[in-house]
Amino acid sequence: MTESTYKNWRIERDSDAIVWLHLDKAGSATNVLSSDVLEELNAILDPFISEEPRGLIILSGKPNGFIAGADINEFVPLKEPAEALALIRRGQKACDKIAALKCPTVALIHGFCLGGGMELALACRYRIADDDARTRLGLPEIKLGIHPGFGGTVRLPPLVGAPAAMDLMLTGRAIDTRAAKKMGLIDYAVPTRHLKRAARGVVMNPPAPHRPKGWLALTNNSLVRPLLARTMRAKVAEKAPAAHYPAPYALIDLWQKHADNPARMMDEEAASVARFVLGDTAHNLVRVFFLQERLKSLGKKELIAPRHVHVIGGGVMGGDIAIWCALQGMRVTVQDRKHETLAKVVKRAYALYKKRLKQPRLIQAALDRLIPDDKGVGVSHADVVIEAIFEDIAAKQNLYREIEPKLKPGALLATNTSSIPLEVLSEALANPSRLVGLHFFNPVAQMQLVEIVSSPITDPGVARQAAAFTRHIDRLPLPVKSSPGFLVNRVLMPYLLEAVTLEWEGVPATVIDKAALDFGMPMGPIRLADTVGLDICLSVAEILSQRLNVDVPPRLRELVSAGRLGVKSGQGFYTYHGDKPQMPRLKPGYVPPSDVAERLILRFLNEAAACLREGVVADADLLDAGVIFGTGFAPFRGGPINYVHESGVETQRKKLQALEEHYGKRFVADAEWVEL
Ligand code: NAI
């Protein structure tokens, strides 16, 4: 028998009086816990209080997963604390009703089970997930500047023990079914085809619910909590300063103070999330979430069906691009003139796959997809060909002449060049409109962004296919114009060079880096330059200096000629042991100049404004998105252009003017400031 009065839920009662509650959110490809979904759920659950079914099984009607979380769109218009509180309470109430049922309750999970969806699953007595590689469970709220708010902070620590629970909530990372089973987050991991049978089995013969064992059972004890909380705070502080990211600290406080009193903790949880959701950090992190969605939407997967990728050049970039594509399921041939280089690629691949895939069977399968190809046989079979050889016009052009006749009709031909205009490279092609830039960033496995570079003659259809390709390999496409440095290197360079100038003037590298970290950058500019390689910085700076308002500081040349190239040579601005820099101590009594941060950040902002004026990207939001995902620019500030608006266009412009008077033309405000 089915009851069909609800828009988003389908209720099915089977012959054993078990209720199967299917969530299939109307008009959406993904299940989210929007207000209407929660209201209906509350209404559905009410009659169960007086008339309990034999069991309740909650499952999803969507192929892509269980529930992706609360509806983030509903956060945006919130203005009043009371509104925010009401929204959170509605979610808590539904979860509480499920938790209060005496009959067995089961969340049946496949695909995404995140945020509010995970919290709903936590309110059930049992959780069963399929062991599919795509299934992911987690509580990513912290990434939006809040913490779990539908009872997750109350229910998770007693279920799996405080260390694992708090780690999951404080990092916001999503885990696979195996890890979830090991942790106790789910009770059973079964093949997809057995999900329903497993759920019915649990309802008919309910086992004892999961509880942490041994020392884990003690981790929520009031005597232990202060100690653990201190360690947690210290760990969080390494990544997220309290001034910029208050939510993780509030989460630790919440647990430390109230873990003995679930009812009180539930109230405090709601009050805390209601406060954060209206704050600046959450506001900007939600903005970043939507920017990411926008980037994703720029790559329409259906425009290309890449099965075989051929990468030419197995160096730093080509090797890593090939390794990444094979990890993402593509068959990849990687070509290089040198056997040793290809051997190194396979070695690097093994290291990454071991870390990411863990299971020997999956590691072997990924390695089997990555085929060293010194003869370049793959070029004529590939759907996508990516060139990543030396940054040399003649070498690249010669290569294109040689391979163009061999390409499969319709194959995508892309270059990873970081500085040569596409219109120059494509002169060597019989069909110059087919060349597009796929500009990856180093390290490929960590940097989500890929710039999709078009010259005036690039076929727009080809650029769209290139963007689509990045979605097949789980990267974010950013369409940019073929102009010097594209977007990311261009905005970074003046900022890095200002750092080099400051160091040359005698400001210690650690002081410069700290100023940027305090602003919210993920890494200081001096350390970043060392990590990228000072030779690479120098070559990009030289190219940009020919066209833009950029002077190359002599200090950079000096270090490069002395062979101090940064991390890779063991010495750059810092001295390295492995990839860890040795931090020199400051002289006692040293007082840094007061404008270090301003000089760094304003050069960054000024270049961002110039890129906007020149149309390097289509609009300000895309600029912010590209800069956040390509450079790690302080996400809680919502991107450079957003930051200019929030901190005051006039204020920042005046600061620029003052810097110009003091330091000269490199601080001349770009004409775009008037438009801003
Ligand atoms: P690399 O010097 O590490 O690697 C280049 C590889 O190409 C070498 O292994 C070389 O043996 C091979 N090669 C050269 N000519 C060849 C040919 N005709 N056929 C087959 N293999 C050939 O250089 P890297 O750093 O990987 O740079 C490659 C490209 O990626 C350049 O265009 C560079 O501008 C771009 N790029 C570099 C980034 C970086 O951080 N290193 C970042 C983004 C783009």
Short mmCIF file of C-alpha atoms and ligand atoms in Angstrom, two decimals, residues 312-313 315-318 336-337 341 388-391 396 416-418 439-440 442 536, ligand 1:
data_model
loop_
_atom_site.label_atom_id
_atom_site.label_comp_id
_atom_site.label_asym_id
_atom_site.label_seq_id
_atom_site.Cartn_x
_atom_site.Cartn_y
_atom_site.Cartn_z
CA ILE A 312 53.05 14.32 -23.87
CA GLY A 313 55.85 15.28 -21.49
CA GLY A 315 57.90 15.94 -16.21
CA VAL A 316 56.63 17.67 -13.10
CA MET A 317 53.31 18.63 -14.65
CA GLY A 318 52.72 16.11 -17.45
CA ASP A 336 58.33 11.30 -22.80
CA ARG A 337 61.62 11.25 -24.61
CA THR A 341 61.27 10.14 -16.62
CA ALA A 388 53.11 19.39 -21.22
CA ILE A 389 56.64 19.52 -22.66
CA PHE A 390 59.25 22.25 -22.05
CA GLU A 391 58.05 25.84 -22.09
CA LYS A 396 55.88 22.83 -28.85
CA ASN A 416 49.47 23.09 -20.36
CA THR A 417 51.60 26.13 -21.26
CA SER A 418 51.71 28.72 -18.51
CA HIS A 439 46.39 25.04 -17.41
CA PHE A 440 46.81 22.81 -14.35
CA ASN A 442 51.25 22.29 -9.19
CA ILE A 536 59.84 29.22 -12.20
P1 NAI B 1 59.50 19.60 -16.99
O1 NAI B 1 60.80 20.10 -17.48
O2 NAI B 1 59.42 19.01 -15.63
O3 NAI B 1 58.96 18.48 -17.97
C1 NAI B 1 59.00 18.56 -19.36
C2 NAI B 1 59.11 17.13 -19.89
O4 NAI B 1 58.85 17.11 -21.28
C3 NAI B 1 60.51 16.51 -19.71
O5 NAI B 1 60.39 15.30 -19.02
C4 NAI B 1 60.99 16.28 -21.14
O6 NAI B 1 61.79 15.10 -21.26
C5 NAI B 1 59.70 16.18 -21.89
N1 NAI B 1 59.79 16.51 -23.30
C6 NAI B 1 60.34 17.64 -23.85
N2 NAI B 1 60.15 17.63 -25.18
C7 NAI B 1 59.49 16.50 -25.48
C8 NAI B 1 59.00 15.93 -26.69
N3 NAI B 1 59.15 16.55 -27.85
N4 NAI B 1 58.33 14.77 -26.62
C9 NAI B 1 58.16 14.13 -25.43
N5 NAI B 1 58.60 14.64 -24.26
C10 NAI B 1 59.25 15.80 -24.29
O7 NAI B 1 58.46 20.78 -17.16
P2 NAI B 1 57.12 21.11 -16.38
O8 NAI B 1 57.41 21.96 -15.22
O9 NAI B 1 56.37 19.85 -16.19
O10 NAI B 1 56.36 22.01 -17.43
C11 NAI B 1 55.70 21.47 -18.56
C12 NAI B 1 54.70 22.48 -19.07
O11 NAI B 1 53.77 22.77 -18.05
C13 NAI B 1 55.29 23.81 -19.47
O12 NAI B 1 54.59 24.27 -20.60
C14 NAI B 1 55.04 24.70 -18.26
O13 NAI B 1 54.95 26.05 -18.60
C15 NAI B 1 53.72 24.17 -17.81
N6 NAI B 1 53.39 24.38 -16.40
C16 NAI B 1 54.31 24.20 -15.41
C17 NAI B 1 53.97 24.38 -14.08
C18 NAI B 1 54.94 24.13 -12.99
O14 NAI B 1 54.66 24.52 -11.83
N7 NAI B 1 56.06 23.51 -13.24
C19 NAI B 1 52.59 24.79 -13.70
C20 NAI B 1 51.69 24.89 -14.82
C21 NAI B 1 52.10 24.71 -16.10
#
